[in-house]
Short mmCIF file of C-alpha atoms in Angstrom, two decimals:
data_model
loop_
_atom_site.label_atom_id
_atom_site.label_comp_id
_atom_site.label_asym_id
_atom_site.label_seq_id
_atom_site.Cartn_x
_atom_site.Cartn_y
_atom_site.Cartn_z
CA MET A 1 52.22 33.89 -16.79
CA LYS A 2 50.67 34.45 -20.22
CA ARG A 3 48.62 31.63 -21.73
CA THR A 4 49.11 30.70 -25.38
CA LEU A 5 46.23 31.04 -27.83
CA GLY A 6 46.17 27.22 -28.11
CA ALA A 7 45.85 26.77 -24.36
CA VAL A 8 43.03 29.31 -24.18
CA PHE A 9 41.23 27.52 -27.03
CA ALA A 10 41.69 24.12 -25.36
CA ALA A 11 40.35 25.38 -22.03
CA GLY A 12 37.36 26.93 -23.76
CA LEU A 13 36.66 23.70 -25.64
CA ALA A 14 36.84 21.67 -22.41
CA ALA A 15 34.44 24.06 -20.68
CA ALA A 16 32.04 23.85 -23.61
CA LEU A 17 32.15 20.05 -23.55
CA MET A 18 31.51 20.00 -19.80
CA SER A 19 28.60 22.38 -20.26
CA SER A 20 27.22 20.19 -23.04
CA ALA A 21 27.48 17.09 -20.82
CA ALA A 22 25.61 18.86 -18.07
CA VAL A 23 22.86 19.88 -20.48
CA ALA A 24 22.65 16.30 -21.79
CA GLN A 25 21.86 14.91 -18.34
CA THR A 26 18.22 13.83 -18.06
CA THR A 27 16.34 14.63 -14.85
CA VAL A 28 13.74 12.12 -13.70
CA THR A 29 11.36 13.38 -11.01
CA ILE A 30 9.91 10.61 -8.83
CA ALA A 31 6.82 11.02 -6.65
CA THR A 32 6.55 8.34 -3.98
CA VAL A 33 5.01 7.56 -0.61
CA ASN A 34 6.88 7.99 2.68
CA ASN A 35 6.85 4.28 3.54
CA SER A 36 10.07 2.73 4.80
CA ASP A 37 10.69 0.62 1.67
CA MET A 38 10.55 3.74 -0.51
CA VAL A 39 13.01 5.53 1.76
CA VAL A 40 15.39 2.60 1.19
CA MET A 41 14.79 2.87 -2.57
CA GLN A 42 15.82 6.53 -2.48
CA GLU A 43 18.97 5.65 -0.53
CA LEU A 44 20.00 2.83 -2.88
CA SER A 45 19.16 4.87 -6.00
CA LYS A 46 22.62 6.44 -5.73
CA LYS A 47 23.89 3.18 -7.21
CA PHE A 48 21.58 3.64 -10.19
CA GLU A 49 22.90 7.18 -10.73
CA GLU A 50 26.49 5.96 -10.53
CA ALA A 51 25.75 3.38 -13.22
CA ASN A 52 23.76 5.91 -15.28
CA PRO A 53 25.60 9.28 -15.00
CA ASP A 54 23.39 10.72 -17.75
CA ILE A 55 20.31 10.41 -15.47
CA LYS A 56 19.71 12.56 -12.39
CA LEU A 57 16.95 11.55 -9.98
CA ASN A 58 14.83 14.16 -8.25
CA TRP A 59 12.68 12.90 -5.35
CA THR A 60 9.33 14.07 -3.99
CA ILE A 61 8.36 11.96 -0.97
CA LEU A 62 4.86 12.56 0.40
CA GLU A 63 2.46 11.29 3.05
CA GLU A 64 0.02 8.75 1.57
CA ASN A 65 -3.13 10.90 1.40
CA THR A 66 -1.17 13.88 0.04
CA LEU A 67 0.56 11.73 -2.59
CA ARG A 68 -2.75 10.36 -3.87
CA GLN A 69 -4.26 13.86 -4.15
CA ARG A 70 -1.21 15.39 -5.84
CA LEU A 71 -0.82 12.59 -8.39
CA THR A 72 -4.52 12.47 -9.26
CA THR A 73 -4.65 16.22 -9.83
CA ASP A 74 -1.42 16.27 -11.82
CA ILE A 75 -2.26 13.40 -14.16
CA ALA A 76 -5.88 14.42 -14.71
CA THR A 77 -4.77 17.92 -15.75
CA GLY A 78 -1.70 16.77 -17.68
CA GLY A 79 0.44 18.86 -15.34
CA GLY A 80 3.63 16.92 -16.05
CA GLN A 81 5.27 17.57 -12.67
CA PHE A 82 6.47 13.98 -12.32
CA ASP A 83 8.18 11.38 -14.53
CA ILE A 84 7.52 8.43 -12.21
CA LEU A 85 4.35 7.96 -10.18
CA THR A 86 3.92 5.61 -7.23
CA ILE A 87 0.42 4.22 -7.68
CA GLY A 88 -1.44 0.96 -7.09
CA LEU A 89 -4.04 -1.50 -8.31
CA PHE A 90 -6.73 1.15 -7.92
CA GLU A 91 -5.18 3.73 -10.24
CA ALA A 92 -3.15 1.75 -12.80
CA PRO A 93 -6.00 0.13 -14.78
CA MET A 94 -8.21 3.25 -14.72
CA TRP A 95 -5.43 5.66 -15.68
CA GLY A 96 -4.15 3.25 -18.29
CA GLU A 97 -7.61 2.96 -19.83
CA ARG A 98 -7.76 6.76 -20.11
CA GLY A 99 -4.44 6.89 -21.94
CA TRP A 100 -2.70 8.71 -19.09
CA LEU A 101 0.11 6.17 -18.58
CA VAL A 102 2.89 4.85 -20.82
CA PRO A 103 2.44 1.07 -21.24
CA PHE A 104 5.30 -1.34 -20.57
CA ASP A 105 5.15 -2.89 -24.04
CA THR A 106 8.79 -3.85 -24.49
CA VAL A 107 10.06 -5.14 -21.16
CA PRO A 108 13.72 -6.31 -21.46
CA ALA A 109 14.13 -10.09 -21.51
CA ASP A 110 16.57 -10.05 -18.59
CA TYR A 111 13.91 -8.37 -16.41
CA ASP A 112 12.04 -11.73 -16.42
CA LEU A 113 8.50 -10.39 -16.36
CA ASN A 114 7.05 -13.90 -16.02
CA ASP A 115 8.76 -14.11 -12.62
CA VAL A 116 6.38 -11.36 -11.38
CA PHE A 117 3.22 -12.82 -9.86
CA LYS A 118 0.44 -12.94 -12.46
CA SER A 119 -2.24 -11.67 -10.07
CA VAL A 120 -0.17 -8.55 -9.43
CA ARG A 121 0.57 -8.03 -13.14
CA ASP A 122 -3.11 -8.46 -13.97
CA GLY A 123 -4.06 -5.92 -11.31
CA LEU A 124 -1.74 -3.34 -12.85
CA SER A 125 -3.05 -3.93 -16.37
CA HIS A 126 -5.99 -2.91 -18.52
CA ASP A 127 -7.12 -4.80 -21.61
CA GLY A 128 -3.95 -6.89 -21.59
CA LYS A 129 -1.57 -3.92 -21.39
CA LEU A 130 0.69 -3.49 -18.35
CA TYR A 131 0.79 0.11 -17.06
CA ALA A 132 2.95 -0.17 -13.92
CA LEU A 133 5.57 -2.48 -12.43
CA PRO A 134 5.26 -3.54 -8.78
CA PHE A 135 7.82 -2.31 -6.27
CA TYR A 136 6.22 -4.47 -3.64
CA ALA A 137 2.89 -6.23 -3.19
CA GLU A 138 1.01 -7.02 -0.03
CA SER A 139 -2.06 -8.37 1.64
CA GLN A 140 -2.92 -8.27 5.35
CA MET A 141 -1.91 -10.31 8.37
CA THR A 142 -2.27 -10.27 12.13
CA PHE A 143 0.90 -9.22 13.93
CA TYR A 144 1.12 -9.99 17.64
CA ARG A 145 3.71 -9.89 20.40
CA SER A 146 4.50 -13.54 21.01
CA ASP A 147 6.34 -12.72 24.25
CA LEU A 148 3.33 -10.86 25.69
CA PHE A 149 0.97 -13.64 24.62
CA GLU A 150 3.18 -16.20 26.32
CA ALA A 151 3.33 -14.11 29.51
CA ALA A 152 -0.48 -13.79 29.48
CA GLY A 153 -0.94 -17.52 28.86
CA VAL A 154 -2.94 -17.02 25.66
CA THR A 155 -2.55 -18.42 22.13
CA MET A 156 -3.29 -16.79 18.81
CA PRO A 157 -5.31 -19.05 16.48
CA GLU A 158 -3.81 -19.55 13.03
CA GLN A 159 -7.10 -18.15 11.64
CA PRO A 160 -8.62 -15.78 14.22
CA THR A 161 -12.07 -14.25 14.07
CA TRP A 162 -12.74 -10.66 15.12
CA ALA A 163 -14.40 -12.12 18.25
CA ASP A 164 -11.12 -13.94 19.03
CA ILE A 165 -9.20 -10.70 18.56
CA ASP A 166 -11.45 -8.86 21.01
CA GLN A 167 -10.96 -11.54 23.69
CA LEU A 168 -7.20 -11.64 23.18
CA ALA A 169 -6.87 -7.85 23.27
CA ALA A 170 -8.49 -7.82 26.71
CA LYS A 171 -5.83 -10.25 27.99
CA VAL A 172 -2.77 -8.36 26.73
CA HIS A 173 -3.95 -4.75 27.10
CA ASP A 174 -1.66 -3.13 29.69
CA PRO A 175 -1.72 0.66 29.30
CA ASP A 176 -0.01 1.18 32.69
CA LYS A 177 3.07 -0.39 31.09
CA GLY A 178 2.59 1.52 27.85
CA VAL A 179 1.27 -1.48 25.90
CA TYR A 180 -2.08 -1.27 24.11
CA GLY A 181 -4.06 -4.36 23.19
CA MET A 182 -4.88 -3.28 19.64
CA CYS A 183 -3.55 -0.90 17.02
CA LEU A 184 -5.63 -0.24 13.89
CA ARG A 185 -5.81 2.63 11.44
CA GLY A 186 -8.12 5.48 12.37
CA LYS A 187 -6.67 8.21 10.18
CA PRO A 188 -9.24 9.15 7.52
CA GLY A 189 -8.56 8.37 3.87
CA TRP A 190 -9.82 5.96 1.23
CA GLY A 191 -6.51 4.12 1.42
CA GLU A 192 -5.93 4.71 5.13
CA ASN A 193 -8.73 3.77 7.55
CA MET A 194 -11.15 2.76 4.77
CA GLY A 195 -8.56 0.42 3.26
CA GLN A 196 -8.66 -1.53 6.52
CA ILE A 197 -12.32 -1.17 7.48
CA THR A 198 -13.71 -2.26 4.09
CA PRO A 199 -12.30 -5.82 4.33
CA VAL A 200 -13.79 -6.04 7.84
CA ALA A 201 -17.15 -5.01 6.38
CA ASN A 202 -16.84 -7.59 3.58
CA SER A 203 -16.30 -10.30 6.18
CA PHE A 204 -19.51 -9.35 7.99
CA GLY A 205 -21.47 -9.61 4.72
CA ALA A 206 -21.52 -5.89 3.84
CA ARG A 207 -20.96 -4.21 0.47
CA TRP A 208 -20.59 -0.64 -0.72
CA PHE A 209 -23.19 -0.79 -3.52
CA ASP A 210 -25.86 -3.11 -4.84
CA MET A 211 -26.01 -4.07 -8.52
CA ASN A 212 -27.84 -0.80 -9.32
CA TRP A 213 -25.12 1.34 -7.66
CA GLU A 214 -27.36 2.17 -4.71
CA PRO A 215 -25.17 2.75 -1.62
CA GLN A 216 -25.59 0.09 1.09
CA LEU A 217 -23.97 1.76 4.11
CA GLU A 218 -27.02 1.87 6.40
CA THR A 219 -27.27 -1.88 6.83
CA PRO A 220 -26.93 -4.21 9.85
CA GLU A 221 -23.79 -5.70 8.25
CA TRP A 222 -22.00 -2.34 8.05
CA LYS A 223 -23.14 -1.47 11.57
CA GLU A 224 -21.75 -4.70 13.00
CA ALA A 225 -18.44 -4.29 11.16
CA LEU A 226 -17.90 -0.65 12.13
CA THR A 227 -18.97 -1.27 15.71
CA THR A 228 -16.47 -4.14 15.98
CA TYR A 229 -13.64 -2.00 14.63
CA VAL A 230 -14.44 1.08 16.70
CA ASP A 231 -15.01 -0.83 19.95
CA LEU A 232 -11.60 -2.48 19.69
CA LEU A 233 -9.90 0.90 19.41
CA LYS A 234 -12.01 2.51 22.13
CA LYS A 235 -11.38 -0.32 24.60
CA TYR A 236 -7.82 -1.31 23.76
CA GLY A 237 -6.35 1.28 21.37
CA PRO A 238 -3.64 3.87 22.04
CA PRO A 239 -4.51 7.52 22.69
CA GLY A 240 -5.26 9.48 19.53
CA ALA A 241 -6.11 6.37 17.50
CA ALA A 242 -8.36 8.43 15.18
CA SER A 243 -5.21 10.15 13.85
CA ASN A 244 -3.07 7.05 13.42
CA GLY A 245 -2.47 5.83 9.88
CA TYR A 246 -0.18 3.12 8.56
CA ASN A 247 3.13 4.77 9.44
CA GLU A 248 2.01 5.82 12.91
CA ASN A 249 0.88 2.29 13.80
CA LEU A 250 4.02 0.75 12.33
CA ALA A 251 6.12 3.04 14.55
CA LEU A 252 4.00 2.18 17.61
CA PHE A 253 4.32 -1.56 17.04
CA ALA A 254 8.05 -1.34 16.29
CA ASP A 255 8.50 0.62 19.53
CA GLY A 256 6.76 -2.09 21.58
CA LYS A 257 3.55 -0.14 22.23
CA CYS A 258 1.07 -2.52 20.52
CA ALA A 259 0.30 -6.09 21.54
CA MET A 260 -1.60 -6.69 18.26
CA TRP A 261 -1.84 -4.98 14.92
CA ILE A 262 -3.74 -6.02 11.77
CA ASP A 263 -2.33 -4.39 8.67
CA ALA A 264 -0.14 -4.77 5.59
CA THR A 265 2.04 -7.86 5.25
CA VAL A 266 4.92 -5.68 4.00
CA SER A 267 5.36 -4.45 7.58
CA ALA A 268 6.90 -7.79 8.60
CA GLY A 269 10.21 -6.95 6.94
CA PHE A 270 10.50 -3.62 8.73
CA LEU A 271 9.71 -5.26 12.07
CA SER A 272 12.54 -7.75 11.44
CA ASP A 273 15.19 -5.03 11.05
CA PRO A 274 16.99 -4.40 14.36
CA LYS A 275 17.98 -0.93 13.18
CA GLN A 276 14.31 0.08 13.03
CA SER A 277 12.44 -2.27 15.38
CA LYS A 278 12.66 -2.98 19.11
CA VAL A 279 10.54 -6.13 18.80
CA VAL A 280 12.76 -8.29 16.57
CA GLY A 281 12.28 -11.93 17.52
CA LYS A 282 9.16 -11.14 19.57
CA VAL A 283 6.60 -11.04 16.75
CA GLY A 284 4.11 -13.75 15.82
CA TYR A 285 2.11 -13.86 12.59
CA ALA A 286 -1.41 -15.13 11.89
CA LEU A 287 -3.97 -14.85 9.12
CA PRO A 288 -6.10 -11.69 9.06
CA PRO A 289 -9.31 -12.05 11.11
CA TYR A 290 -12.80 -12.37 9.71
CA GLY A 291 -16.30 -11.64 11.00
CA LYS A 292 -18.93 -14.10 9.80
CA PHE A 293 -17.49 -14.98 6.38
CA ASN A 294 -13.92 -15.87 5.51
CA LYS A 295 -14.18 -14.05 2.19
CA GLY A 296 -13.06 -10.58 1.22
CA ASN A 297 -11.45 -10.18 4.67
CA HIS A 298 -7.98 -9.39 3.27
CA TYR A 299 -6.98 -7.27 0.31
CA LEU A 300 -4.48 -7.37 -2.52
CA TRP A 301 -2.45 -4.21 -3.01
CA SER A 302 0.76 -3.18 -4.71
CA TRP A 303 2.70 0.02 -4.59
CA ALA A 304 3.92 0.18 -8.16
CA LEU A 305 5.85 2.56 -10.41
CA ALA A 306 4.36 4.07 -13.57
CA VAL A 307 5.26 6.71 -16.16
CA PRO A 308 2.70 9.37 -17.14
CA VAL A 309 2.40 10.26 -20.83
CA SER A 310 3.10 13.88 -19.81
CA SER A 311 6.69 12.92 -18.89
CA LYS A 312 9.38 14.32 -21.17
CA SER A 313 11.84 11.67 -19.90
CA GLN A 314 9.88 8.49 -20.53
CA GLU A 315 12.78 6.28 -21.60
CA ALA A 316 14.96 7.26 -18.62
CA ALA A 317 11.99 6.88 -16.28
CA GLN A 318 11.27 3.34 -17.47
CA LYS A 319 14.97 2.50 -17.18
CA PHE A 320 14.89 3.44 -13.49
CA ILE A 321 11.67 1.47 -12.92
CA TYR A 322 13.21 -1.67 -14.45
CA TRP A 323 16.14 -1.24 -12.04
CA ALA A 324 14.04 -0.56 -8.91
CA THR A 325 11.69 -3.52 -9.45
CA SER A 326 14.31 -6.04 -10.58
CA LYS A 327 15.78 -9.19 -9.04
CA ASP A 328 19.10 -7.34 -8.72
CA TYR A 329 17.46 -4.58 -6.66
CA ILE A 330 16.05 -7.19 -4.27
CA LYS A 331 19.59 -8.55 -3.83
CA LEU A 332 20.85 -5.01 -3.14
CA VAL A 333 18.37 -4.61 -0.27
CA ALA A 334 19.38 -8.02 1.10
CA GLU A 335 23.02 -6.92 1.11
CA ARG A 336 22.08 -3.67 2.84
CA SER A 337 19.90 -4.93 5.68
CA GLY A 338 19.29 -8.68 5.34
CA TRP A 339 16.96 -10.91 3.31
CA ALA A 340 14.02 -10.44 5.70
CA THR A 341 13.80 -6.76 4.71
CA VAL A 342 13.57 -7.11 0.91
CA PRO A 343 10.49 -5.80 -0.96
CA PRO A 344 8.02 -8.70 -0.78
CA GLY A 345 5.12 -10.05 -2.75
CA THR A 346 6.25 -9.46 -6.32
CA ARG A 347 8.45 -12.28 -7.60
CA THR A 348 8.26 -16.07 -7.57
CA SER A 349 12.06 -16.24 -7.33
CA THR A 350 12.01 -14.45 -3.97
CA TYR A 351 9.73 -17.15 -2.53
CA GLU A 352 11.91 -19.90 -4.00
CA ASN A 353 15.05 -18.41 -2.42
CA ALA A 354 16.19 -20.53 0.53
CA GLU A 355 17.98 -17.56 2.14
CA TYR A 356 14.79 -15.50 2.10
CA LEU A 357 12.60 -18.31 3.41
CA SER A 358 15.07 -18.94 6.23
CA ALA A 359 15.28 -15.26 7.20
CA ALA A 360 11.57 -14.46 6.83
CA PRO A 361 9.27 -16.63 8.98
CA PHE A 362 6.36 -14.59 7.64
CA ALA A 363 7.06 -15.37 3.96
CA LYS A 364 4.71 -18.34 3.62
CA LEU A 365 1.83 -16.47 5.24
CA THR A 366 2.42 -13.39 3.08
CA LEU A 367 2.29 -15.52 -0.05
CA GLN A 368 -0.84 -17.34 1.14
CA THR A 369 -2.75 -14.11 1.76
CA ILE A 370 -1.68 -12.59 -1.55
CA GLU A 371 -2.67 -15.70 -3.48
CA THR A 372 -6.09 -16.03 -1.77
CA ALA A 373 -7.14 -12.37 -2.14
CA ASN A 374 -9.65 -12.14 -4.98
CA PRO A 375 -10.62 -8.57 -6.02
CA THR A 376 -13.31 -9.91 -8.38
CA ASP A 377 -15.18 -11.91 -5.70
CA ALA A 378 -14.86 -10.23 -2.31
CA THR A 379 -18.45 -9.89 -1.08
CA GLN A 380 -21.28 -12.23 -0.09
CA GLU A 381 -23.81 -10.50 -2.32
CA LYS A 382 -23.16 -9.53 -5.93
CA VAL A 383 -21.60 -6.13 -6.65
CA PRO A 384 -20.95 -4.18 -9.86
CA TYR A 385 -17.38 -3.27 -8.90
CA VAL A 386 -13.91 -4.81 -8.57
CA GLY A 387 -11.89 -4.37 -5.40
CA ILE A 388 -11.55 -5.67 -1.84
CA SER A 389 -10.37 -2.65 0.14
CA TYR A 390 -11.74 -0.15 -2.37
CA VAL A 391 -14.36 0.22 -5.10
CA GLY A 392 -12.70 0.32 -8.51
CA ILE A 393 -14.33 3.51 -9.84
CA PRO A 394 -12.68 6.97 -10.06
CA GLU A 395 -15.25 8.52 -7.72
CA PHE A 396 -14.23 6.26 -4.86
CA GLN A 397 -11.16 8.33 -4.07
CA SER A 398 -13.41 11.17 -2.93
CA ILE A 399 -16.24 8.99 -1.60
CA GLY A 400 -13.94 6.79 0.46
CA THR A 401 -12.13 9.73 2.00
CA THR A 402 -15.40 11.45 2.95
CA VAL A 403 -16.70 8.27 4.57
CA GLY A 404 -13.32 7.79 6.26
CA GLN A 405 -13.75 11.16 7.95
CA GLU A 406 -17.13 10.09 9.30
CA PHE A 407 -15.66 6.86 10.68
CA ALA A 408 -12.69 8.67 12.23
CA ALA A 409 -15.19 10.87 14.05
CA VAL A 410 -16.72 7.74 15.61
CA ILE A 411 -13.30 6.54 16.77
CA ALA A 412 -12.64 10.00 18.21
CA GLY A 413 -15.96 9.86 20.07
CA SER A 414 -17.67 12.82 18.40
CA LYS A 415 -20.24 10.72 16.48
CA THR A 416 -22.12 7.48 17.00
CA VAL A 417 -21.90 4.55 14.61
CA ASP A 418 -25.48 5.18 13.46
CA GLU A 419 -24.83 8.88 12.86
CA ALA A 420 -21.69 8.16 10.86
CA LEU A 421 -23.34 5.50 8.71
CA ALA A 422 -26.33 7.75 7.98
CA ALA A 423 -24.02 10.60 6.96
CA ALA A 424 -21.90 8.20 4.88
CA GLN A 425 -24.98 6.85 3.10
CA ALA A 426 -26.21 10.36 2.29
CA SER A 427 -22.86 11.71 1.04
CA THR A 428 -22.19 8.59 -1.03
CA LYS A 429 -25.64 8.69 -2.63
CA ARG A 430 -25.20 12.37 -3.46
CA ALA A 431 -21.79 11.70 -5.04
CA MET A 432 -23.15 8.82 -7.13
CA GLN A 433 -26.05 10.97 -8.34
CA GLN A 434 -23.70 13.78 -9.33
CA ALA A 435 -21.48 11.29 -11.16
CA GLY A 436 -24.46 9.93 -13.13
CA TYR A 437 -24.65 6.45 -11.63
CA LEU A 438 -28.06 7.19 -10.10
CA ASN A 439 -31.00 9.36 -11.11
#
């Protein structure tokens, strides 16, 4: 059948309009970490795309160490690979100060920015400007198997010391049944094993640097802290502990392989989800342990979303960030998998929600640890830096990872504590000299 000239013209016009619509669609490339909450964000983001058909989301999900390296390289070189970066309290103020991030100057009124915890907002700001919005925030807590503790006839103190933890681990360690007394991060990285070991060191009176930026790693305080951490893993840890990071330990605990685990408070929601955890209803929660001083023994961290100035889709990127960090998004997660699993630690309204408080027995403790973590006063002796689990200078990303490799070697049994601390002191001093902090 022959088509009329009018029909041909109409078909051509429709095709042109469809082509134009396709061209008009904005692509937003998101780089994020492979933590469970971010996997949920990717899943639920289909709802954002349905509501915003002019925006297409492109995801790059990476292991924590890889993500940090890729983002640092990309933003420092102005590479422009990503429109949304998943960063934290370490990067946001430094990258904002350098003019690498788009500030959140005009947050919509219905976002209710004042509902976001001030300590978290302040941590993501520089000079009064906010450079990232928190997806979730966390501190640390002690997770333990309440059923195993009951069977062993032992009780977890509300505020344990590391000495308490050692004694308890001995009572519940049962490798013949596939249960290990203690899981802790051994995997090297400034945000992996060092993010956990540094608060331990703080609580034994250690510090990374003195007021003149001289490294302080070869001290009795560091030796006691590292020895405590390593001995726990050597005596009561699972095989291959030197390779276990956050995700590996989370999987082990969720699978019933760990009797105790000290790590991020955000894990509590995952462990309460029967689709992902075999220990639902069998988990107890306590404050994070300390050594000699109950100060600096637990950190404040937030995985947050930011837009680099190199992004060509800044408006669309910020639109997605407002959606993913909103009250409505928290409700979406609650509808998907229950209130206990929602992203924690960011909003006052979450902790005033009776449904959340009822579903999340860990909520009060999470809030307590977040509110008592003080990044500006985390050590017994004075220091020239801000940070609890890290040192707030750009060089720490490399320094912390190098030291983390030394400490992982101790856990693996290929170095002694003294050898690792001597090597850490030397490499840190060399890095600080090269960076101009020391002569």
